[in-house]
Each structure stands twice: as C-alpha cells, then as structure tokens.
XYZ file of C-alpha atoms in Angstrom:
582
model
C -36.852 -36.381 -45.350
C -33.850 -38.426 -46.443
C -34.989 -38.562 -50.065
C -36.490 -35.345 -50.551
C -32.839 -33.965 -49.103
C -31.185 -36.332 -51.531
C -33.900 -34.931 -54.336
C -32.985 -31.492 -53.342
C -29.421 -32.040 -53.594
C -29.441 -33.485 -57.403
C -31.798 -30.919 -58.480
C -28.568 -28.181 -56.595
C -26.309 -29.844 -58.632
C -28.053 -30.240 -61.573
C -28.846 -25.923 -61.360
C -24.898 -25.634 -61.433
C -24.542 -27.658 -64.419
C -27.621 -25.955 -65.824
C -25.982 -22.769 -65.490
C -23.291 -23.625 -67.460
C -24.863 -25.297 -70.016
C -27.311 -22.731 -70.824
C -24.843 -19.780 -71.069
C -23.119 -22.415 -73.757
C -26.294 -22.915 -75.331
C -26.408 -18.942 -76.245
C -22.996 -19.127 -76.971
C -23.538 -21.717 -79.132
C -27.321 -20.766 -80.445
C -25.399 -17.124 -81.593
C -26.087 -16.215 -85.376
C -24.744 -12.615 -84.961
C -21.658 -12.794 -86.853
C -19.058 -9.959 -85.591
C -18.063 -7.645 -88.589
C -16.120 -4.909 -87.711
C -12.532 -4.757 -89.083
C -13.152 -8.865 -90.347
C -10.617 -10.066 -92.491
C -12.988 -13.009 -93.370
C -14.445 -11.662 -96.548
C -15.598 -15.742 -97.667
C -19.453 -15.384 -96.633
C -19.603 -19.096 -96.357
C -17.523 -19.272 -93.747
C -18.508 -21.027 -90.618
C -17.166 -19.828 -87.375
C -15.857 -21.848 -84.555
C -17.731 -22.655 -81.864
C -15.157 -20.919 -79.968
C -15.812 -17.881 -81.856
C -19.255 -17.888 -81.612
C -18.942 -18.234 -77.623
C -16.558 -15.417 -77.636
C -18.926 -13.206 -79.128
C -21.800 -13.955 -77.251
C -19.621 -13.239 -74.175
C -18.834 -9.786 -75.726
C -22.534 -9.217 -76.466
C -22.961 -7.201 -73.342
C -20.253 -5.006 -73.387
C -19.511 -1.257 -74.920
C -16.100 -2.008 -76.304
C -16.838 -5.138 -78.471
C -14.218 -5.385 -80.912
C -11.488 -4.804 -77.583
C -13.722 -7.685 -76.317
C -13.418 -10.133 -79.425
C -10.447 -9.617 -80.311
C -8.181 -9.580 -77.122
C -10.800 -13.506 -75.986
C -9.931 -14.701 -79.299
C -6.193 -14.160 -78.907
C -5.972 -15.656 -75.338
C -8.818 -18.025 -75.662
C -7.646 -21.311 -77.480
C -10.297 -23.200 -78.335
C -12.232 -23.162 -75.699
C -15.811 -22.662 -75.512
C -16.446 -22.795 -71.525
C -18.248 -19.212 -70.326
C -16.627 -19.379 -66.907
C -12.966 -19.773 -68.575
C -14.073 -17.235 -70.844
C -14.789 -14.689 -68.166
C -11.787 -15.709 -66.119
C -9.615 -14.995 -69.456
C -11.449 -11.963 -69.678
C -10.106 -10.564 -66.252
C -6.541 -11.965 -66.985
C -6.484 -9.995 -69.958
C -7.427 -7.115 -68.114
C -4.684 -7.531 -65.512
C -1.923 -7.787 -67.963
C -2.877 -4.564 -69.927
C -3.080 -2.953 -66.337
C 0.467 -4.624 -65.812
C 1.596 -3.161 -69.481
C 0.161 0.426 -67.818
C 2.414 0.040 -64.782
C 5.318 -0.482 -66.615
C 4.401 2.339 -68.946
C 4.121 4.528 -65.527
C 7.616 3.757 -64.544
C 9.349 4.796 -68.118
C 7.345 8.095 -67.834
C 8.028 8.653 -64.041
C 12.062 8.299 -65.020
C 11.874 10.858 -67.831
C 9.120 13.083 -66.525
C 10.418 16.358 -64.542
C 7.437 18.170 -63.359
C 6.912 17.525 -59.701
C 3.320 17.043 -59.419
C 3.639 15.330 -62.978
C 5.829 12.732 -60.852
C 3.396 12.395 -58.514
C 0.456 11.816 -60.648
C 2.846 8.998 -61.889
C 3.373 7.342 -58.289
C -0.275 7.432 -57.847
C -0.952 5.465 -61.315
C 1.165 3.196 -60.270
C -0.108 2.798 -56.638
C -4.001 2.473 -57.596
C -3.443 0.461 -60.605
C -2.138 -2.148 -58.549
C -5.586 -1.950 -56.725
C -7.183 -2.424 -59.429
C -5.017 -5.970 -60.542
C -6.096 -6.979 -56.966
C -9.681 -6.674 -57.575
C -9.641 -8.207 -60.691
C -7.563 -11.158 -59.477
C -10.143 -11.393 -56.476
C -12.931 -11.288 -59.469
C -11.123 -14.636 -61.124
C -10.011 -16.844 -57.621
C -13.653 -16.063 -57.084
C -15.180 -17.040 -60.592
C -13.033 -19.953 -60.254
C -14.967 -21.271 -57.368
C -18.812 -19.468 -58.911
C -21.875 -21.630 -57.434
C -25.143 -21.513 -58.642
C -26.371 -21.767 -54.937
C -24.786 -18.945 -53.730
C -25.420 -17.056 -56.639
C -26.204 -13.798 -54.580
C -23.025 -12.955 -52.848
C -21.060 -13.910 -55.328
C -22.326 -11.400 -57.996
C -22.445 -8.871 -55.145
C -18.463 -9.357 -54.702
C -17.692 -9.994 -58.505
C -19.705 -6.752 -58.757
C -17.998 -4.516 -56.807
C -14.143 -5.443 -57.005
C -14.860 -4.810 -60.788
C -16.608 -1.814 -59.721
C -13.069 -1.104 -57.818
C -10.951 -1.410 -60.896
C -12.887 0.388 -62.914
C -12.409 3.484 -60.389
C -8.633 2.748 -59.749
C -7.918 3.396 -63.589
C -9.860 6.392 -63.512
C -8.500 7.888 -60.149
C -5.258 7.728 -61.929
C -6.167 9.631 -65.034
C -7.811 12.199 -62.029
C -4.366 12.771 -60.693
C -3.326 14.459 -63.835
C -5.696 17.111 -63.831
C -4.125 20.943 -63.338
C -1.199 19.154 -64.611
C 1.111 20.185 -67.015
C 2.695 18.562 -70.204
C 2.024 15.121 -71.734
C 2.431 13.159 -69.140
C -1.204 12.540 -68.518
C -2.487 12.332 -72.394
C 0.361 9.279 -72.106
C -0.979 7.687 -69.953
C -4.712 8.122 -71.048
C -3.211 6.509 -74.174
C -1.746 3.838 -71.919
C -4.589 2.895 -70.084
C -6.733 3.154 -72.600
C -7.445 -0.751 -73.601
C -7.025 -1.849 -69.818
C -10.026 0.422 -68.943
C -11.850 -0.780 -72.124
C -11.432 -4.549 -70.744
C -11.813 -3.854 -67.284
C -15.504 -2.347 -68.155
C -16.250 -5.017 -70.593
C -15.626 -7.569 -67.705
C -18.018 -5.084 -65.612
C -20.631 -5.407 -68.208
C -20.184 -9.548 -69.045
C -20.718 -10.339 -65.104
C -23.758 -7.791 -65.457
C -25.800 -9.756 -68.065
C -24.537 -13.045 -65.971
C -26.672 -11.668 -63.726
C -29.568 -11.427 -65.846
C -29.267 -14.656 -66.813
C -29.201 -16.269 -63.658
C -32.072 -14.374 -62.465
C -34.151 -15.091 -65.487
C -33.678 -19.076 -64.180
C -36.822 -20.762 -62.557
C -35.386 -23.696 -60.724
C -37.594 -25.293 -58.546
C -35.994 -25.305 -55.000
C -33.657 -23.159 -56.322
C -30.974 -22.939 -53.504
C -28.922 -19.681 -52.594
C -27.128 -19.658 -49.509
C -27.013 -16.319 -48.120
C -24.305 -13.969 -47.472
C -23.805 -14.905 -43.897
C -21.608 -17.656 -44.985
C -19.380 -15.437 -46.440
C -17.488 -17.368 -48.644
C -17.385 -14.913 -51.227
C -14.700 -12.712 -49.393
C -11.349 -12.173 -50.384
C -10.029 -11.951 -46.856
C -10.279 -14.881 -43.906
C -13.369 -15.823 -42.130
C -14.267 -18.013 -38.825
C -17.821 -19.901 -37.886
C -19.384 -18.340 -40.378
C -18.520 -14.753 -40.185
C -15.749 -12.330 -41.423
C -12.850 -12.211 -38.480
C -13.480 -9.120 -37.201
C -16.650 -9.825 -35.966
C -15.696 -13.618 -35.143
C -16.805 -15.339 -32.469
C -15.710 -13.561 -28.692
C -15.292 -10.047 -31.118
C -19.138 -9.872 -32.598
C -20.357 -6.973 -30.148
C -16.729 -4.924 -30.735
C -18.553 -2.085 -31.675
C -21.030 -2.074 -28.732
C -18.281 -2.296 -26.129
C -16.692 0.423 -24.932
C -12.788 1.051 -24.648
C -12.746 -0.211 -21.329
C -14.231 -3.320 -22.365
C -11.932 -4.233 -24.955
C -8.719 -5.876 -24.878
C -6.593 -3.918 -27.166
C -3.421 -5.051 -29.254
C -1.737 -1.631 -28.705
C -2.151 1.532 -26.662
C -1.589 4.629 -28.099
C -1.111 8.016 -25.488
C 0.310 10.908 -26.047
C 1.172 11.692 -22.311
C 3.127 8.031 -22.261
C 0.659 6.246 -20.312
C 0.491 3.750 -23.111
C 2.420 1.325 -25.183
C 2.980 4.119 -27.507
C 3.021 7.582 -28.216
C 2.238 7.774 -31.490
C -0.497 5.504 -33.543
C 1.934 4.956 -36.401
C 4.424 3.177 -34.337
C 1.453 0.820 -32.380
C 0.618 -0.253 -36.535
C 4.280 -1.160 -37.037
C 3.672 -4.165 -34.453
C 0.484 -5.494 -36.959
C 1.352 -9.631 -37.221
C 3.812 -9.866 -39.934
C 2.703 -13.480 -40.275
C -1.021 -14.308 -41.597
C -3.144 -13.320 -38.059
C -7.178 -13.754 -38.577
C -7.703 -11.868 -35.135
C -8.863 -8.183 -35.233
C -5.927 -6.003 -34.820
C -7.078 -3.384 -32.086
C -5.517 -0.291 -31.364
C -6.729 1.987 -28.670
C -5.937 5.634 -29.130
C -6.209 7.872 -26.083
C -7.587 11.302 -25.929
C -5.676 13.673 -27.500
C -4.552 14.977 -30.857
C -2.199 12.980 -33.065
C -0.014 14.863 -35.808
C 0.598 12.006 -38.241
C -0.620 10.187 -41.475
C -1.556 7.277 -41.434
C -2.075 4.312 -44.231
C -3.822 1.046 -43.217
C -1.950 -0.862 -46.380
C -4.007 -3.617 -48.616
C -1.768 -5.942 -46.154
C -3.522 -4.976 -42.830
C -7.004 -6.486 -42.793
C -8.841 -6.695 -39.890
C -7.453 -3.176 -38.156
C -9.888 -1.408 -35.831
C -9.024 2.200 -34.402
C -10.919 2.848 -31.276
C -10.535 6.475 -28.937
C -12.089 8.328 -26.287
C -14.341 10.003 -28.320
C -14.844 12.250 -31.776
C -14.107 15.066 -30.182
C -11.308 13.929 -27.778
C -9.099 11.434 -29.743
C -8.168 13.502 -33.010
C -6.134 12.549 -35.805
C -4.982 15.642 -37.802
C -2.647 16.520 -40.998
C -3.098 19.421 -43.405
C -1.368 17.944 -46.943
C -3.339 20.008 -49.889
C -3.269 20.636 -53.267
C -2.112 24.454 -52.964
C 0.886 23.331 -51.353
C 1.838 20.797 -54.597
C 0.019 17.578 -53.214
C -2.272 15.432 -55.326
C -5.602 15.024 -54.113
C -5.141 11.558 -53.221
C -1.860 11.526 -51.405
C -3.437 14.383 -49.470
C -5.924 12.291 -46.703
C -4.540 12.480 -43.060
C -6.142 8.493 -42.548
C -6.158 6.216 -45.633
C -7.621 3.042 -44.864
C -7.430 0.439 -47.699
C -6.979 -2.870 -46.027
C -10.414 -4.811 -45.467
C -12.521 -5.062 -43.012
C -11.065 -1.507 -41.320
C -13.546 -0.417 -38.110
C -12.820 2.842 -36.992
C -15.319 4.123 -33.387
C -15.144 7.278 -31.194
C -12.135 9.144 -33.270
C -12.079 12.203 -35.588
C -10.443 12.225 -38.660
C -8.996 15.984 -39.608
C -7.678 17.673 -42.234
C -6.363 21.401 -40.962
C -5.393 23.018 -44.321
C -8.349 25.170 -44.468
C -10.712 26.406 -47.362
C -7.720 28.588 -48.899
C -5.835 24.909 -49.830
C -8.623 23.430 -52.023
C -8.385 20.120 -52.229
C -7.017 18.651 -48.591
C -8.915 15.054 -47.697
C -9.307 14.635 -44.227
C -10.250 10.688 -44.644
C -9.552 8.273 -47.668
C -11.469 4.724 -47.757
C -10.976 1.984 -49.939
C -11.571 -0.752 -47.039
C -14.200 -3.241 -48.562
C -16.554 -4.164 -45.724
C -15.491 -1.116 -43.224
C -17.796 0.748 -40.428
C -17.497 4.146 -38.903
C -19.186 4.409 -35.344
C -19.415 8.150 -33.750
C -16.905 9.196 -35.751
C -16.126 12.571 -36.946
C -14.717 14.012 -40.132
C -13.755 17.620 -40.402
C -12.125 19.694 -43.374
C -13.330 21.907 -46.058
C -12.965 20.690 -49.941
C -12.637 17.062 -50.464
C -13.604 16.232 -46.899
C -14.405 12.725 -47.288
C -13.005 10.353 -50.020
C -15.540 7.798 -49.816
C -13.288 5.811 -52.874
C -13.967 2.251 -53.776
C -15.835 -0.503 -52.461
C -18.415 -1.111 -49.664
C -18.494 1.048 -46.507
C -21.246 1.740 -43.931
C -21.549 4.837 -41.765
C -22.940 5.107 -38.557
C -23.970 8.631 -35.973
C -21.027 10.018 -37.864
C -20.358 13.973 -38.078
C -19.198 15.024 -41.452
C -18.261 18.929 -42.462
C -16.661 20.470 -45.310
C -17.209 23.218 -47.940
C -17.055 21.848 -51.695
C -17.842 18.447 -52.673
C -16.940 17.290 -49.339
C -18.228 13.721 -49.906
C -17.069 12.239 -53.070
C -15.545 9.043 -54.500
C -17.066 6.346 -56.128
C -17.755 3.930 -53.459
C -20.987 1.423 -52.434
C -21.123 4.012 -49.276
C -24.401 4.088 -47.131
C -24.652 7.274 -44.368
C -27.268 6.270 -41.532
C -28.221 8.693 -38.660
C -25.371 10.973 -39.645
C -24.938 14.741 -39.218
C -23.776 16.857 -42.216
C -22.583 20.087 -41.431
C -21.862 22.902 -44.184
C -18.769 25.141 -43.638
C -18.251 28.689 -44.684
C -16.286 28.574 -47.719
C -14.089 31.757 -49.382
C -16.457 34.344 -50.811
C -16.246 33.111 -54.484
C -16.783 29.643 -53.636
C -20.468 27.989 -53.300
C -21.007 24.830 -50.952
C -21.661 20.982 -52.481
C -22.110 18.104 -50.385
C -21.754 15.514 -52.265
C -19.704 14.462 -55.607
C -20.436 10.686 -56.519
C -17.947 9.428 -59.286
C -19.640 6.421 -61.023
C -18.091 6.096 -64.310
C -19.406 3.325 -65.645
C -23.555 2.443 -65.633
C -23.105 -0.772 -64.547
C -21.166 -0.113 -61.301
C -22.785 -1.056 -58.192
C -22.241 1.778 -56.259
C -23.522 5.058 -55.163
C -23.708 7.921 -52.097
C -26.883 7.426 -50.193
C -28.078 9.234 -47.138
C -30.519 7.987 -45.104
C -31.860 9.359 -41.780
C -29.209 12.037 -41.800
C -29.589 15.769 -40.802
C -28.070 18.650 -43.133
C -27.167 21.861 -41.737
C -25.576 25.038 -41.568
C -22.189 25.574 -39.564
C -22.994 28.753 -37.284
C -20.094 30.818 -39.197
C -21.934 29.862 -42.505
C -25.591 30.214 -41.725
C -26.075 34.301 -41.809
C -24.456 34.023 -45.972
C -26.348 30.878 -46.701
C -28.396 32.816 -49.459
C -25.429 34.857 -50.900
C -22.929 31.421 -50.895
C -25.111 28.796 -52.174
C -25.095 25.300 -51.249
C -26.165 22.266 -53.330
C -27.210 18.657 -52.182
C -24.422 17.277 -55.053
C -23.109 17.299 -58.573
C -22.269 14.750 -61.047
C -18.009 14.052 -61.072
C -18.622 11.383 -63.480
C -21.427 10.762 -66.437
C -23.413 8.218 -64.358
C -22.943 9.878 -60.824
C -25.369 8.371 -58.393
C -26.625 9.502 -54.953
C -29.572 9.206 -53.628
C -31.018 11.313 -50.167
C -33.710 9.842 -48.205
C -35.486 10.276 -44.557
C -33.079 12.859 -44.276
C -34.027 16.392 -42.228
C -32.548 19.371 -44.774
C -32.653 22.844 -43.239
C -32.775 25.681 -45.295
C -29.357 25.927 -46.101
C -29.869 23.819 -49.800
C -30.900 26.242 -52.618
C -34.590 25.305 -53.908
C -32.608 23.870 -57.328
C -31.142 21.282 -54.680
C -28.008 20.034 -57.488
C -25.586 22.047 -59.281
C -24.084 21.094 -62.682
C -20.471 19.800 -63.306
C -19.547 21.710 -66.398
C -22.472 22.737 -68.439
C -24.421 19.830 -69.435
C -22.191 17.129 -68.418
C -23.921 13.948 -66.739
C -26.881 15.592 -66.737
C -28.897 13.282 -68.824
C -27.126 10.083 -67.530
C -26.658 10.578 -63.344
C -29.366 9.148 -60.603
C -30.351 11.661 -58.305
C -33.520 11.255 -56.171
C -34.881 12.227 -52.774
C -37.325 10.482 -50.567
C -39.361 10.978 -47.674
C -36.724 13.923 -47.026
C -38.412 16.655 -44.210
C -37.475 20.071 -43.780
C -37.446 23.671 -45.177
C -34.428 22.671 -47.371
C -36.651 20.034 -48.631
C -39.106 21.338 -50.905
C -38.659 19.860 -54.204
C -40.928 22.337 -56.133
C -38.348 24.100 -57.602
C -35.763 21.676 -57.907
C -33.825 21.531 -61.349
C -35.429 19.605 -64.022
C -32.708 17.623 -65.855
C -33.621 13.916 -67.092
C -31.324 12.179 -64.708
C -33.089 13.641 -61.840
C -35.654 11.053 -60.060
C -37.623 13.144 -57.676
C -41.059 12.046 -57.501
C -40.896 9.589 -60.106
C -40.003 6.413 -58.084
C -41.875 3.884 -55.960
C -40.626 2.985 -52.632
C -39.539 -0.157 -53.229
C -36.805 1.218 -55.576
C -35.057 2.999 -52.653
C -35.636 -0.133 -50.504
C -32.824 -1.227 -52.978
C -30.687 1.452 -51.633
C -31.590 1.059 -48.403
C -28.140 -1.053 -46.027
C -29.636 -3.960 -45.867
C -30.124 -4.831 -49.829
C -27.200 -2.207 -51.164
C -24.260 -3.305 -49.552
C -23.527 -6.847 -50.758
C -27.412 -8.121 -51.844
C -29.021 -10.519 -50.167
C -28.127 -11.338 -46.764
C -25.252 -9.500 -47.304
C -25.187 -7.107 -44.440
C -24.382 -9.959 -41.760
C -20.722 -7.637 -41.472
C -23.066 -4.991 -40.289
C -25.579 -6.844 -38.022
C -22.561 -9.179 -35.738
C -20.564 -5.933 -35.609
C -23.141 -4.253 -32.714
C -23.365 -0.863 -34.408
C -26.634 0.209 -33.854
C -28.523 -0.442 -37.380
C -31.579 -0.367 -39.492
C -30.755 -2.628 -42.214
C -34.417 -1.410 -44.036
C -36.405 1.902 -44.372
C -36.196 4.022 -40.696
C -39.750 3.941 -38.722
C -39.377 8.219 -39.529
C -37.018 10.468 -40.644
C -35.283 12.931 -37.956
C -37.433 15.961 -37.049
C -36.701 19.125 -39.141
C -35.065 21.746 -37.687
C-alpha cells in the first residue's frame, strides 16, 4: 500500500502539471492568427508565444478583440494560462474600479433624485462585483487539479455574481430620466465585456479538464471546502462547524443565542437592528445567532458583505415578522426597496417572515433581497406583491418556505433551488396579470437558474374566483438566457394552459431554458403550452434535470455538504413523488 500511495501521489502531481502544460500546449499549438483592427500588415510575421497564448485564452469568449487586446497590454511576456486568467480578472476589476469612479463624477453633477439613486446603487453592487472577481483570482491562485470540482463550481459562480452586479446597476436606471444611465452603460461597457470574457475562459477550462483521462484521477470533493471565500473548521464551513451542525434541526429553545431580540423587553433588545450592531468587530468564525421573539419588527435590515456567518431564528413564520413597505411608487429603486437584504455569506434565516406591506398599488416593493453565497431558508415565509423575492446572486437553498406575490414575484439571477415550498398567487389590480417567476441570466454561460422542485402552486382565496379573467403565468424571460426550470411540483389550475408569458415581444424567446418535469395537477397540462424554441417541455431525459436537482446544482460535486451538516430536512436528488394535486 505504501508504494501504490506513493504511485498515486506522483501520478496527482504529475495531473497538476499536466494541466498546465496542456492548456500551454494549445496556447502554443494556435495557428489562428487574430486579425481584427491588426496593425501588423508584414504576413511573415511571427507572433510571440505570448501572443499566441493570449489568443488561445480569448478563443472562448464573445468579446475577443476586448479580450486580446486589454491580455496583451497587461500581460508581459508571459505565456502561463493560470497568470493569464488571473490578469484577466485584474483587468476586469480595474475597469469596474474606472466605473466607480465614473459613478461618483455623475452622482455630483446629476440632479434627478432617483437618477442619484440609481448612481448609489452602481456604486454599491459594483463593488460586489470587484469582490467576486478578486475571490475568482485568490482562488485561481491556489487552482488544483485534484479538486478540480469545487473549484470551477466557485470560480463559476462569483463570475456568475459579477456579471449580474454590472447589470443590476444598468437595471436601476430604468423609468429613469436623462443621461445618466446611457453614461454609465457607456461606462461599464468594457468592464462587462471582460467580466463575461473571464465567464466564458473558466467555461472552456472546464471543458478541458473534463476532456482529461487520468488514470486515478483524484478530485477531492466539496466537503473539504477549501474553495470558499469565507472561514471554515474540521472540514466544514463555520456555520455548520462542529457543536453547530444540527442548528437548523434545533429549536429556539435549544440554541444558545448571541442576542435576544423582544419587542415586549424581555430580551437583550428590542429591536433586531440594534442586537446586529454587537456582530464581532474582530474576525469571529462562530455563527452569529440572533433570536427574534414573536412579534412584528418595523425595520430594515442589511446583513453587510462583512457579517458572515449570521443566522436569524423566531418563533415562527407567522409569529416573528419582519415588515417595511419602501416601493418604487413612492421614488425608491427596486433594489434599495427589500425590508431584509442579506449579502454576507453563509446567512441562515428559520421560523421568520420576511414582509413587504406596500401593496400591489406600489409596484415594485421587495420583501427579501439575497446575495448570501451558501444561505438556507427553513419555514420561512415571504409575503408582498411585485418583486416579492429577489433571489439576486449566488447560491441559495430553500426549504418548506411560503412565498406570495403578484408579478414576477421571484426573480434575480441567482443559483436558487425551492424544495417542498408553497407558492401562493395574490390578487393583483385589475389590469395587471400574475407571473411567478422572472429569472435574469444574462449571460449563457452563467451557472445559475430558478428551479422548483416538490413545490405546490396555488391560488390566494381573494384571487381564485378571477383566476381566468387575471391570468397567471409560471415565468418570463428578464434577461436573453433566462433559466428556470419546474419539476415534481403540484400546479392547480390557477396557470393559464400557455404556462409562460413573453417579456416584450420576442425577446429571449429563442435563447431562455424553460422546462417542466414530472409536474402533477390541473395547472399542469402541457398540451397547450406555448411553443417557442427555448421552451424544453418534453424534450429532455431525466438525467438532465438530475443536474438541476440540490444535490448536483448548487456547487457540483459533493458540493451540497453546506446543506446536508446544516439539519434542514433535504433531498439532495429527485423526490420519491411529487406532492398530491390539489
């Protein structure tokens, strides 16, 4: 056993060298000779191997000349893929940086209120998006052939992140006035172009890696996880470290909290705002606990990018309440308008309900924002009409979670998987029809996507008797390649037979992923469904939605071990049978 160990440990090291040198071997093997806007006119003329590894980097991505040009400029002379790829997401950061600073000159100039605010939010998600790009290079800087898996899973989806950042700032323009938005379209405009290129060079990594036939190929799975931005102990993210791993199992009793939160006094604090004010200042790996009584709490509330680790626990969905009403009628973005935003990893949030009061009249008004990468809802609840949910960025996993709203009351662009959860349509005004769901994948290569799986979707009791005069819709594409995906999931006869509703004429339609599987129901029936080509109804195998299923979708192989310590109750695979129809 001692040799063969030894053996298996050259042939390791020899795969991580092997991945190196073969990615330089394209590089180098390259004929293709870039052409557009060349000054080199001399056909004769040989091109660095520098060059020729910059555009074989490059060969991947949409924006090619942005590609070869901004590598060659930064790149020296080197011809190493990884520093390559690290220089790629450098570059990206500083145009993003150049975009910031662009932000602030128009925010000192510009005079339109929600103009100013558009500006604030720019500058606020942009800065997102330069932390998941510089998580994408600390963690390329440390890339392992032998953990291959969760490190493409990571690289994946904080690229993912900053591709959605840039683009959630360009949102907060719209029903804006003046230039202030086509500015800073213009400004962002080679910082997006990068930031997808970088999406689309760690993509065809991927391909190449996976194309590899090593014997006793090694990948150590995500349980280690080593791949995370954020600290970790024995083996397992913090907040399900060792003495913690069955937090969500436990009840409130049962858990020693950091703070107590009660309206009536009988805790530490009366408001939840002031119990997150005493979150460790100095780096603390320990869940952060904060036990909210029953009762109904009037605030807003921002878990910052600082606060990993925070878990919100109350006495129930329907007994601890956090409400707000901020909306878009009343001159607030949709962004800034979320009662709970919770952007700092690892976020666990069990037995509270997240509200937004504004009502249908206020459009936009989202009850619950999440950027948390890595963050579980348990018996939650999330009430509010348009713009419910803002299921944003990264990776997040629902659990027996209550979710109700009127138009596209589930959106954002996040790696978000529903399991066992109710969805409950809302009356909307008369002129208004009903969507559930609004996935915003802008690029094809992002990893991300809406699924619902084992979930029930139903009429509120006000909306029911108009469900055939107000229509309601399963989803519709925000962005070109919106992607959601409905399966073992009871749908009552509330969804119109066409099931999806268009965007704006024929917008996405030939580019989204929509499909339904093993759905049951009278809202079901897929007969009459539209027929547009990005529609996947009855045209996929099952082991394509076993890729959407928990356990392979959020963070590939192995990668759900965030899910499994936590003690949520879980199927990490396809359910044994889909709830019974109504």
């Amino acid at each position: 056993m001692g040799d063969f160990n030894k053996k298996k440990a050259a042939i390791i090291s020899a795969s991580s060298l092997l991945l190196v040198a073969m990615v330089v071997a394209v590089t180098v093997s390259v004929t293709h000779h870039y052409s557009a806007d060349d000054d080199n006119k001399d056909a004769g003329h040989t091109i660095s191997q520098s060059q020729k590894a910059i555009e074989a980097i490059c060969q991947p991505t949409q924006f090619k000349k942005n590609c070869v040009d901004s590598l060659s400029s930064a790149a020296g002379n080197t011809t190493d893929p990884k520093e390559l790829v690290k220089i790629a997401f450098k570059v990206a950061v500083q145009k993003i940086t150049d975009a910031i600073n662009k932000s602030a000159t128009l925010h000192e100039i510009e005079k339109d209120p929600r103009n100013k605010e558009a500006l604030e939010t720019c500058k606020e998600v942009m800065d997102y998006a330069i932390d998941d790009l510089n998580h994408s290079f600390d963690k390329m800087s440390e890339f392992d052939v032998s953990k291959v898996d969760e490190m493409l899973a990571d690289l994946k989806t904080w690229l993912s992140g900053a591709v959605t950042y840039q683009e959630t700032c360009l949102d907060a323009f719209q029903n804006t006035t003046g230039n202030a938005g086509e500015n800073m379209r213009k400004a962002l405009n080679s910082s997006a172009e990068l930031t997808r290129n970088s999406l689309a060079i760690v993509s065809e990594i991927s391909t190449v890696l996976t194309s590899l036939q090593i014997p006793l190929f090694s990948r150590r799975l995500l349980s280690d996880e080593s791949a995370l931005p954020y600290p970790t102990e024995d083996g397992f993210p913090t907040w399900v470290a060792a003495g913690k791993r069955r937090l969500l199992s436990s009840s409130a009793a049962d858990i020693k909290p950091n703070a107590v939160v009660a309206k009536d006094g009988s805790g530490q604090f009366t408001t939840i705002n002031a119990a997150l004010r005493t979150y460790p200042k100095t780096k603390n790996n320990a869940t952060f606990i904060v036990y909210i009584k029953e009762g109904t709490y009037n605030e807003h509330i921002l878990i910052n990018k600082s606060m990993p680790n925070v878990m919100l626990i109350g006495d129930g969905p329907t007994k601890t309440k956090i409400t707000g009403n901020k909306n878009f009628v009343d001159g607030v973005g949709t962004f800034k308008t979320a009662t709970v935003a919770a952007v700092g990893p690892g976020f666990i949030a069990k037995d509270i309900g997240f509200e937004n009061s504004a009502g249908a009249i206020k459009h936009q008004a989202v009850a619950l924002r999440v950027q948390s990468d890595m963050s579980i809802f348990y018996n939650c609840q999330m009430d509010g009409y348009q713009d419910t949910l803002y299921a944003h960025t990264h990776r997040q996993f629902y659990r027996d979670c209550t979710i109700s709203g009127t138009i596209d009351f589930i959106f954002g662009d996040a790696a978000s998987v529903f399991q066992n959860c109710k969805i409950i349509i809302r009356k909307p005004l008369d002129n208004q029809q009903c969507i559930v769901t609004a996935q915003g994948r802008k690029d094809l290569r992002q990893n991300t996507a809406i699924v619902l799986q084992g979930c029930t979707i139903s009429a509120d009791p006000l909306y029911y008797p108009v469900r055939d005069t107000i229509k309601s819709y399963l989803g519709r594409p925000w962005k070109e390649y919106s992607r959601t995906i409905i399966m073992q999931t009871s749908i009552d006869d509330c969804i119109a037979e066409e099931g999806w509703l268009p965007w704006m004429g024929d917008f996405g339609l030939n580019t989204l992923f929509y499909a339904e599987f093993q759905n049951v129901g009278p809202g079901a029936l897929n007969t009459r469904r539209v027929r547009w080509p990005g529609i996947k109804t009855n045209t996929l195998s099952e082991k394509t939605f076993l890729d959407f299923t928990p356990g392979k979708f959020l963070g590939g192989e192995g990668g759900d071990s965030w899910i499994t310590k936590s003690g949520v109750p879980y199927t990490p695979g396809m359910l044994a049978s889909p709830p019974p129809a109504h």
